[in-house]
Coordinates of C-alpha atoms (C1' of nucleotides) in Angstrom, one line a residue:
Chain U
M15 CA 17.3 -0.4 30.4
P16 CA 19.7 2.0 28.7
R17 CA 19.1 5.5 29.7
A18 CA 19.4 6.7 26.1
F19 CA 16.0 5.2 25.1
A20 CA 12.7 6.5 26.2
A21 CA 10.4 4.0 27.9
G22 CA 8.8 1.6 25.5
D23 CA 11.3 2.3 22.8
D24 CA 13.7 -0.5 23.5
E25 CA 11.7 -3.2 21.8
L26 CA 11.5 -1.3 18.5
V27 CA 15.1 -0.2 18.7
E28 CA 16.1 -3.8 19.1
A29 CA 15.0 -4.5 15.6
E30 CA 17.2 -1.7 14.4
H31 CA 20.2 -3.1 16.2
L32 CA 19.5 -6.5 14.7
I33 CA 19.6 -5.0 11.3
R34 CA 23.0 -3.3 12.1
D35 CA 24.4 -6.6 13.3
R36 CA 23.2 -8.7 10.3
M37 CA 24.1 -6.1 7.7
S38 CA 27.5 -5.0 9.0
G39 CA 29.9 -4.9 6.1
L40 CA 27.3 -3.3 3.8
N41 CA 28.1 0.2 5.3
L42 CA 24.6 1.2 5.7
D43 CA 23.4 4.7 6.8
L44 CA 21.5 3.4 9.8
L45 CA 20.1 6.7 10.8
S46 CA 18.2 7.1 7.5
L47 CA 17.3 3.5 7.5
A48 CA 15.6 3.8 10.9
A49 CA 13.8 7.0 10.0
V50 CA 12.5 5.8 6.6
S51 CA 11.6 2.3 7.7
N52 CA 9.7 3.8 10.7
V53 CA 7.8 5.9 8.2
F54 CA 6.7 2.7 6.4
R55 CA 6.0 0.7 9.5
T56 CA 4.0 3.6 11.0
A57 CA 2.0 4.2 7.8
T58 CA 1.2 0.5 7.6
A59 CA 0.1 0.1 11.2
V60 CA -2.1 3.2 11.2
R61 CA -3.5 2.5 7.8
N62 CA -4.5 -1.1 8.9
R63 CA -6.3 0.4 11.9
M64 CA -8.2 2.9 9.8
E65 CA -9.2 0.4 7.1
R66 CA -10.5 -2.0 9.7
D67 CA -12.2 0.4 12.1
V68 CA -13.3 3.3 9.9
L69 CA -13.4 2.3 6.2
R70 CA -14.6 -1.3 6.3
P71 CA -17.9 -0.5 8.0
H72 CA -18.5 1.9 5.1
R73 CA -17.4 -0.7 2.6
L74 CA -14.8 1.7 1.3
S75 CA -11.3 0.9 0.2
W76 CA -8.4 3.1 1.0
S77 CA -8.0 4.5 -2.5
A78 CA -11.8 4.9 -2.9
F79 CA -11.8 7.1 0.2
V80 CA -8.7 9.1 -0.9
V81 CA -10.5 9.8 -4.2
L82 CA -13.6 11.0 -2.5
F83 CA -11.5 13.1 -0.1
V84 CA -9.6 14.8 -2.9
L85 CA -12.9 15.6 -4.7
R86 CA -14.3 16.9 -1.4
I87 CA -11.3 19.2 -0.7
W88 CA -10.2 20.3 -4.1
G89 CA -13.6 20.0 -5.9
S90 CA -14.7 18.4 -9.1
Q91 CA -11.8 17.8 -11.5
E92 CA -10.7 15.8 -14.5
S93 CA -9.4 12.2 -14.3
R94 CA -5.8 13.0 -14.9
S95 CA -5.3 15.5 -12.1
L96 CA -7.5 13.4 -9.8
A97 CA -5.3 10.4 -10.3
T98 CA -2.1 12.4 -9.6
E99 CA -3.7 14.0 -6.5
A100 CA -4.8 10.7 -5.2
G101 CA -1.5 9.1 -5.8
I102 CA -2.7 6.3 -8.1
S103 CA -2.2 5.5 -11.7
G104 CA -4.8 6.3 -14.4
G105 CA -5.6 2.6 -14.9
T106 CA -6.3 2.2 -11.3
L107 CA -8.5 5.3 -11.1
T108 CA -10.7 3.8 -13.9
G109 CA -11.5 0.8 -11.7
V110 CA -12.0 2.9 -8.5
L111 CA -14.4 5.3 -10.3
D112 CA -16.3 2.3 -11.7
T113 CA -16.8 1.1 -8.1
L114 CA -17.7 4.6 -6.8
E115 CA -20.2 5.2 -9.6
R116 CA -21.8 1.8 -9.0
K117 CA -22.2 2.9 -5.3
G118 CA -23.6 6.3 -6.3
L119 CA -20.8 8.2 -4.6
A120 CA -19.2 9.9 -7.6
M121 CA -20.1 10.5 -11.2
R122 CA -18.3 11.0 -14.5
Q123 CA -19.4 13.8 -16.8
P124 CA -18.3 14.4 -20.4
V125 CA -16.3 17.6 -21.1
P126 CA -18.1 19.3 -24.0
E127 CA -15.0 20.9 -25.6
D128 CA -12.8 17.8 -25.5
R129 CA -14.4 14.4 -25.9
R130 CA -11.4 12.6 -24.6
R131 CA -11.6 14.1 -21.2
V132 CA -13.9 13.3 -18.3
E133 CA -14.9 15.5 -15.4
V134 CA -15.4 13.7 -12.1
A135 CA -17.7 15.0 -9.4
L136 CA -19.0 14.0 -6.0
T137 CA -22.7 13.1 -5.6
P138 CA -24.6 14.3 -2.6
A139 CA -24.3 10.8 -1.2
G140 CA -20.5 10.9 -1.8
T141 CA -20.2 14.3 0.0
K142 CA -22.1 12.8 2.9
V143 CA -19.8 9.8 3.1
V144 CA -16.7 12.0 3.4
N145 CA -18.4 14.2 6.0
D146 CA -19.3 11.1 8.0
V147 CA -15.9 9.4 7.7
M148 CA -13.6 12.4 8.2
P149 CA -14.3 12.8 11.9
A150 CA -13.9 9.1 12.6
F151 CA -10.7 9.2 10.6
N152 CA -9.5 12.2 12.5
H153 CA -10.3 10.6 15.8
E154 CA -8.0 7.8 14.9
E155 CA -5.3 10.3 14.0
S156 CA -5.6 12.0 17.4
L157 CA -5.4 8.6 19.1
V158 CA -2.2 7.4 17.5
T159 CA -0.5 10.8 18.0
G160 CA -1.8 10.8 21.6
D161 CA 1.6 10.1 23.1
L162 CA 3.1 13.2 21.5
T163 CA 2.9 16.8 22.8
E164 CA 1.4 19.4 20.4
D165 CA 4.9 20.6 19.7
E166 CA 6.2 17.2 18.9
T167 CA 3.2 16.5 16.6
A168 CA 3.9 19.7 14.8
T169 CA 7.6 18.8 14.6
L170 CA 6.8 15.4 13.2
A171 CA 4.5 17.0 10.5
S172 CA 7.2 19.5 9.6
L173 CA 10.0 16.9 9.4
L174 CA 7.9 14.7 7.2
R175 CA 7.0 17.6 5.0
R176 CA 10.6 18.2 4.3
V177 CA 11.3 14.5 3.5
L178 CA 8.2 14.5 1.2
R179 CA 9.4 17.7 -0.5
T180 CA 12.9 16.2 -1.0
A181 CA 11.4 13.0 -2.5
E182 CA 9.2 15.0 -4.9
D183 CA 12.1 17.2 -5.9
L184 CA 14.2 14.2 -6.7
D185 CA 11.5 13.0 -9.0
G186 CA 12.0 16.2 -10.9
R187 CA 8.5 17.4 -10.3
Chain I
M18 CA 5.8 34.2 3.1
P19 CA 5.0 33.7 6.8
R20 CA 8.2 33.5 8.8
A21 CA 7.0 30.4 10.6
F22 CA 7.4 28.2 7.6
A23 CA 10.7 27.0 6.2
A24 CA 11.4 27.7 2.6
G25 CA 9.7 25.2 0.3
D26 CA 7.1 24.3 2.9
D27 CA 4.4 26.8 1.8
E28 CA 3.1 24.7 -1.0
L29 CA 2.5 21.7 1.2
V30 CA 1.2 23.7 4.0
E31 CA -1.3 25.3 1.6
A32 CA -3.0 21.9 1.2
E33 CA -3.4 21.7 5.0
H34 CA -5.0 25.2 5.1
L35 CA -7.4 24.2 2.3
I36 CA -8.5 21.2 4.4
R37 CA -9.1 23.4 7.3
D38 CA -11.2 25.8 5.2
R39 CA -13.3 23.1 3.6
M40 CA -13.8 21.1 6.8
S41 CA -14.5 23.9 9.2
G42 CA -17.5 22.9 11.3
L43 CA -16.3 19.3 11.7
N44 CA -14.0 20.4 14.5
L45 CA -11.0 18.5 13.3
D46 CA -7.7 18.1 15.2
L47 CA -5.7 19.6 12.4
L48 CA -2.3 19.0 14.1
S49 CA -2.8 15.2 14.2
L50 CA -4.4 15.3 10.7
A51 CA -1.3 17.0 9.3
A52 CA 1.1 14.7 11.0
V53 CA -0.6 11.5 10.1
S54 CA -1.5 12.4 6.5
N55 CA 2.1 13.5 6.0
V56 CA 3.1 10.0 7.2
F57 CA 1.0 8.5 4.5
R58 CA 2.0 10.9 1.8
T59 CA 5.7 10.5 2.6
A60 CA 5.4 6.7 2.7
T61 CA 3.7 6.6 -0.7
A62 CA 6.1 9.0 -2.3
V63 CA 9.2 7.2 -1.1
R64 CA 7.8 3.8 -1.7
N65 CA 6.9 4.7 -5.3
R66 CA 10.5 5.9 -5.8
M67 CA 12.0 2.7 -4.4
E68 CA 9.6 0.4 -6.4
R69 CA 10.5 2.2 -9.6
D70 CA 14.2 2.7 -9.1
V71 CA 15.3 -0.3 -7.0
L72 CA 12.7 -3.1 -7.0
R73 CA 11.5 -3.1 -10.6
P74 CA 14.9 -3.7 -12.1
H75 CA 15.0 -6.8 -9.9
R76 CA 11.4 -7.8 -10.8
L77 CA 10.6 -7.7 -7.2
S78 CA 7.3 -6.5 -5.6
W79 CA 7.4 -4.5 -2.3
S80 CA 6.0 -7.4 -0.3
A81 CA 8.3 -9.9 -1.9
F82 CA 11.2 -7.9 -0.9
V83 CA 9.9 -7.3 2.7
V84 CA 9.6 -11.1 3.0
L85 CA 13.1 -11.7 1.8
F86 CA 14.4 -8.9 4.1
V87 CA 12.7 -10.4 7.1
L88 CA 14.1 -13.8 6.3
R89 CA 17.6 -12.3 5.9
I90 CA 17.5 -10.4 9.2
W91 CA 15.5 -12.7 11.5
G92 CA 16.4 -16.0 9.8
S93 CA 14.4 -18.9 8.6
Q94 CA 11.0 -19.2 10.3
E95 CA 7.5 -20.6 9.9
S96 CA 4.8 -19.0 7.7
R97 CA 2.7 -17.6 10.5
S98 CA 5.4 -15.5 12.1
L99 CA 6.7 -14.5 8.7
A100 CA 3.4 -13.1 7.7
T101 CA 3.1 -11.1 10.9
E102 CA 6.6 -9.9 10.7
A103 CA 6.2 -8.8 7.1
G104 CA 2.9 -7.2 7.9
I105 CA 0.8 -9.2 5.4
S106 CA -2.0 -11.7 5.8
G107 CA -1.5 -15.4 5.7
G108 CA -3.4 -15.7 2.4
T109 CA -1.2 -13.1 0.8
L110 CA 2.0 -14.8 2.0
T111 CA 1.0 -18.0 0.3
G112 CA 0.9 -16.1 -3.1
V113 CA 4.1 -14.2 -2.4
L114 CA 5.9 -17.4 -1.5
D115 CA 4.6 -19.1 -4.6
T116 CA 6.2 -16.3 -6.6
L117 CA 9.5 -16.4 -4.6
E118 CA 9.8 -20.1 -4.9
R119 CA 9.2 -20.0 -8.6
K120 CA 12.0 -17.5 -8.9
G121 CA 14.3 -19.6 -6.7
L122 CA 14.7 -17.0 -4.0
A123 CA 13.0 -18.8 -1.1
M124 CA 12.0 -22.3 -0.3
R125 CA 9.3 -24.0 1.8
Q126 CA 10.3 -27.0 4.0
P127 CA 8.0 -29.3 5.9
V128 CA 8.2 -29.3 9.6
P129 CA 8.7 -33.0 10.6
E130 CA 6.9 -32.8 14.0
D131 CA 3.8 -31.0 12.7
R132 CA 2.6 -31.5 9.1
R133 CA 0.4 -28.5 9.2
R134 CA 3.3 -26.1 9.5
V135 CA 5.8 -24.9 7.0
E136 CA 9.3 -23.5 7.5
V137 CA 10.5 -20.9 5.0
A138 CA 14.1 -20.3 4.2
L139 CA 16.2 -18.1 1.9
T140 CA 18.0 -19.8 -0.9
P141 CA 21.6 -18.6 -1.7
A142 CA 20.1 -16.6 -4.6
G143 CA 17.6 -15.0 -2.3
T144 CA 20.4 -14.0 0.1
K145 CA 22.3 -12.5 -2.7
V146 CA 19.3 -10.5 -3.9
V147 CA 18.8 -9.0 -0.4
N148 CA 22.5 -8.2 -0.2
D149 CA 22.4 -6.5 -3.6
V150 CA 19.2 -4.6 -3.0
M151 CA 19.8 -3.3 0.5
P152 CA 22.5 -0.8 -0.3
A153 CA 20.5 0.6 -3.2
F154 CA 17.5 0.8 -0.9
N155 CA 19.6 2.5 1.8
H156 CA 21.0 4.9 -0.7
E157 CA 17.4 6.1 -1.5
E158 CA 16.8 6.4 2.2
S159 CA 19.8 8.7 2.5
L160 CA 18.7 10.7 -0.4
V161 CA 15.2 11.4 0.8
T162 CA 16.4 12.4 4.3
G163 CA 19.2 14.4 2.8
D164 CA 17.6 17.7 3.7
L165 CA 17.6 16.8 7.4
T166 CA 20.4 17.0 9.9
E167 CA 21.5 13.9 11.7
D168 CA 19.7 15.2 14.8
E169 CA 16.6 15.8 12.9
T170 CA 16.7 12.4 11.3
A171 CA 17.1 10.8 14.7
T172 CA 14.2 12.9 16.0
L173 CA 12.0 11.8 13.1
A174 CA 12.8 8.2 13.8
S175 CA 12.1 8.6 17.5
L176 CA 8.8 10.4 17.0
L177 CA 7.6 7.8 14.5
R178 CA 8.6 5.0 16.9
R179 CA 6.3 6.5 19.5
V180 CA 3.4 6.8 17.1
L181 CA 3.9 3.2 16.0
R182 CA 4.1 2.1 19.5
T183 CA 0.9 3.8 20.4
A184 CA -0.9 2.3 17.4
E185 CA 0.3 -1.1 18.3
D186 CA -0.7 -0.7 21.9
L187 CA -4.2 0.5 20.8
D188 CA -4.6 -2.8 18.9
G189 CA -4.0 -4.5 22.2
R190 CA -1.0 -6.4 21.0
Chain V
dA13 C1' -10.7 -44.6 21.0
dA14 C1' -14.0 -41.4 19.3
dA15 C1' -15.6 -36.9 19.1
dC16 C1' -14.7 -32.1 19.7
dT17 C1' -11.8 -28.2 19.4
dA18 C1' -8.1 -25.5 17.9
dA19 C1' -4.3 -24.3 14.8
dC20 C1' -2.2 -24.6 10.5
dA21 C1' -1.6 -23.3 5.2
dT22 C1' -4.1 -22.9 1.3
dT23 C1' -7.9 -21.7 -1.8
dT24 C1' -11.5 -18.5 -3.3
dG25 C1' -13.8 -14.2 -4.6
dG26 C1' -13.8 -9.4 -5.0
dG27 C1' -11.1 -5.6 -5.4
dG28 C1' -6.9 -2.7 -6.0
dC29 C1' -2.4 -1.8 -8.3
dC30 C1' 0.8 -1.0 -12.1
dG31 C1' 2.8 -0.6 -16.8
dA32 C1' 1.9 -1.3 -21.5
dA33 C1' -1.0 -1.5 -25.3
dC34 C1' -5.2 0.4 -27.3
dG35 C1' -8.7 3.3 -29.6
dA36 C1' -10.6 7.8 -29.9
dT37 C1' -9.8 12.6 -30.2
dT38 C1' -7.3 16.9 -30.6
dT39 C1' -3.4 19.6 -32.0
dA40 C1' 0.7 20.7 -34.8
dC41 C1' 2.9 20.7 -38.9
dC42 C1' 3.6 20.7 -43.8
Chain B
dG18 C1' -6.4 20.1 -45.6
dG19 C1' -4.4 16.0 -44.8
dT20 C1' -1.2 13.5 -42.2
dA21 C1' 1.7 12.9 -38.1
dA22 C1' 2.3 13.4 -33.2
dA23 C1' 0.6 14.0 -28.7
dT24 C1' -2.9 13.3 -25.1
dC25 C1' -6.9 11.6 -23.2
dG26 C1' -9.5 7.5 -20.6
dT27 C1' -9.9 2.6 -20.8
dT28 C1' -8.6 -2.2 -21.2
dC29 C1' -5.5 -6.1 -20.3
dG30 C1' -2.3 -9.3 -17.9
dG31 C1' 0.1 -10.3 -13.9
dC32 C1' 0.6 -9.7 -9.2
dC33 C1' -0.8 -8.2 -4.5
dC34 C1' -4.2 -7.8 -0.9
dC35 C1' -7.7 -9.2 2.5
dA36 C1' -11.5 -11.9 4.8
dA37 C1' -13.9 -16.0 4.8
dA38 C1' -14.3 -20.6 3.7
dT39 C1' -11.8 -25.1 3.2
dG40 C1' -9.3 -29.2 4.3
dT41 C1' -5.8 -31.2 6.8
dT42 C1' -3.4 -32.2 11.2
dA43 C1' -2.7 -31.9 16.2
dG44 C1' -4.3 -31.7 20.8
dT45 C1' -8.1 -32.3 24.3
dT46 C1' -12.1 -34.3 26.3
dT47 C1' -14.8 -38.0 27.5

DNA sequence: AAACTAACATTTGGGGCCGAACGATTTACC
DNA sequence: GGTAAATCGTTCGGCCCCAAATGTTAGTTT
């Protein structure tokens, strides 16, 4: 095993080498490619775990939970900001809110001074769901970062924060 | 501004503080929470950019491109391994392949010795699409990691690799 | 050889996802 | 004060997504 790779890394790194070999001639920035594609692969793997182990028992979709979570942390707000905050489109939010209202976890309220707008709030049942799910969610988070030291976990968060920041700035936000 | 945070970080860190304040009493592992939720937020932000700027002009969905990419790198293969490699379910792959075949980018071929199985291959047009899209994709990857040094980018890739590895091991793979 | 059993891809049903089109409302302008 | 423009949430069409059910085929047991 090459000394340059930490134990357990070689299998994943192999995929990156394969890409290099099959894509030579395209002059790719392999460092960025590895970092970004690992962001995607990690997000997918962890998300699949959480959907299966935490969300499915509660009959909750990923987006539905994100919406509940945003309402729990940032409080009641109108649809538009809620969609932005949850990272979904307005059209999608309509469907998600229909589902959440049907389950009695969130509620829409008219805004008196502007009849186009809608205020969305958590019901007590919705608040309870977030309070129940969050610890289970967080437990999964602890598990998957379990191989990292505290310093490394903090470094990971910080590096990702900078990538996220860069992506958002590029979008001219 | 606290010296501990790099410039531009405070806005994002604020969200993490807010979570701590609203969720005190739940005894959350905030370090893991920040790292993992930044994985999700970064993946979503970057993916949205790529879908909008790179994939949409080619009328390609994310999964459709991943399938093409896997075929390009790992070569023709049967449905089952293709679904696993692309990170989607078998049922989803059926639909994606229907779309890709309709567009002439991939093709299904019967496996002579076992009529249950199906071999999937890239068409020349499909190969061309991957070759065209990859550099644009990679350019976006370079952009969003542009604020990181080469060492930091390599560190990010390595830390994510370890989290991914841990998640896959937990799934008893 | 007949009957299980296992392994395929596909179909089905319910939901999520987006952009674009839509209708209702508010604001700005003349 | 009446019309035009902008801004809401919703609806619509097309695709993606999964788990579970389905039907076909191959392997295994008797």
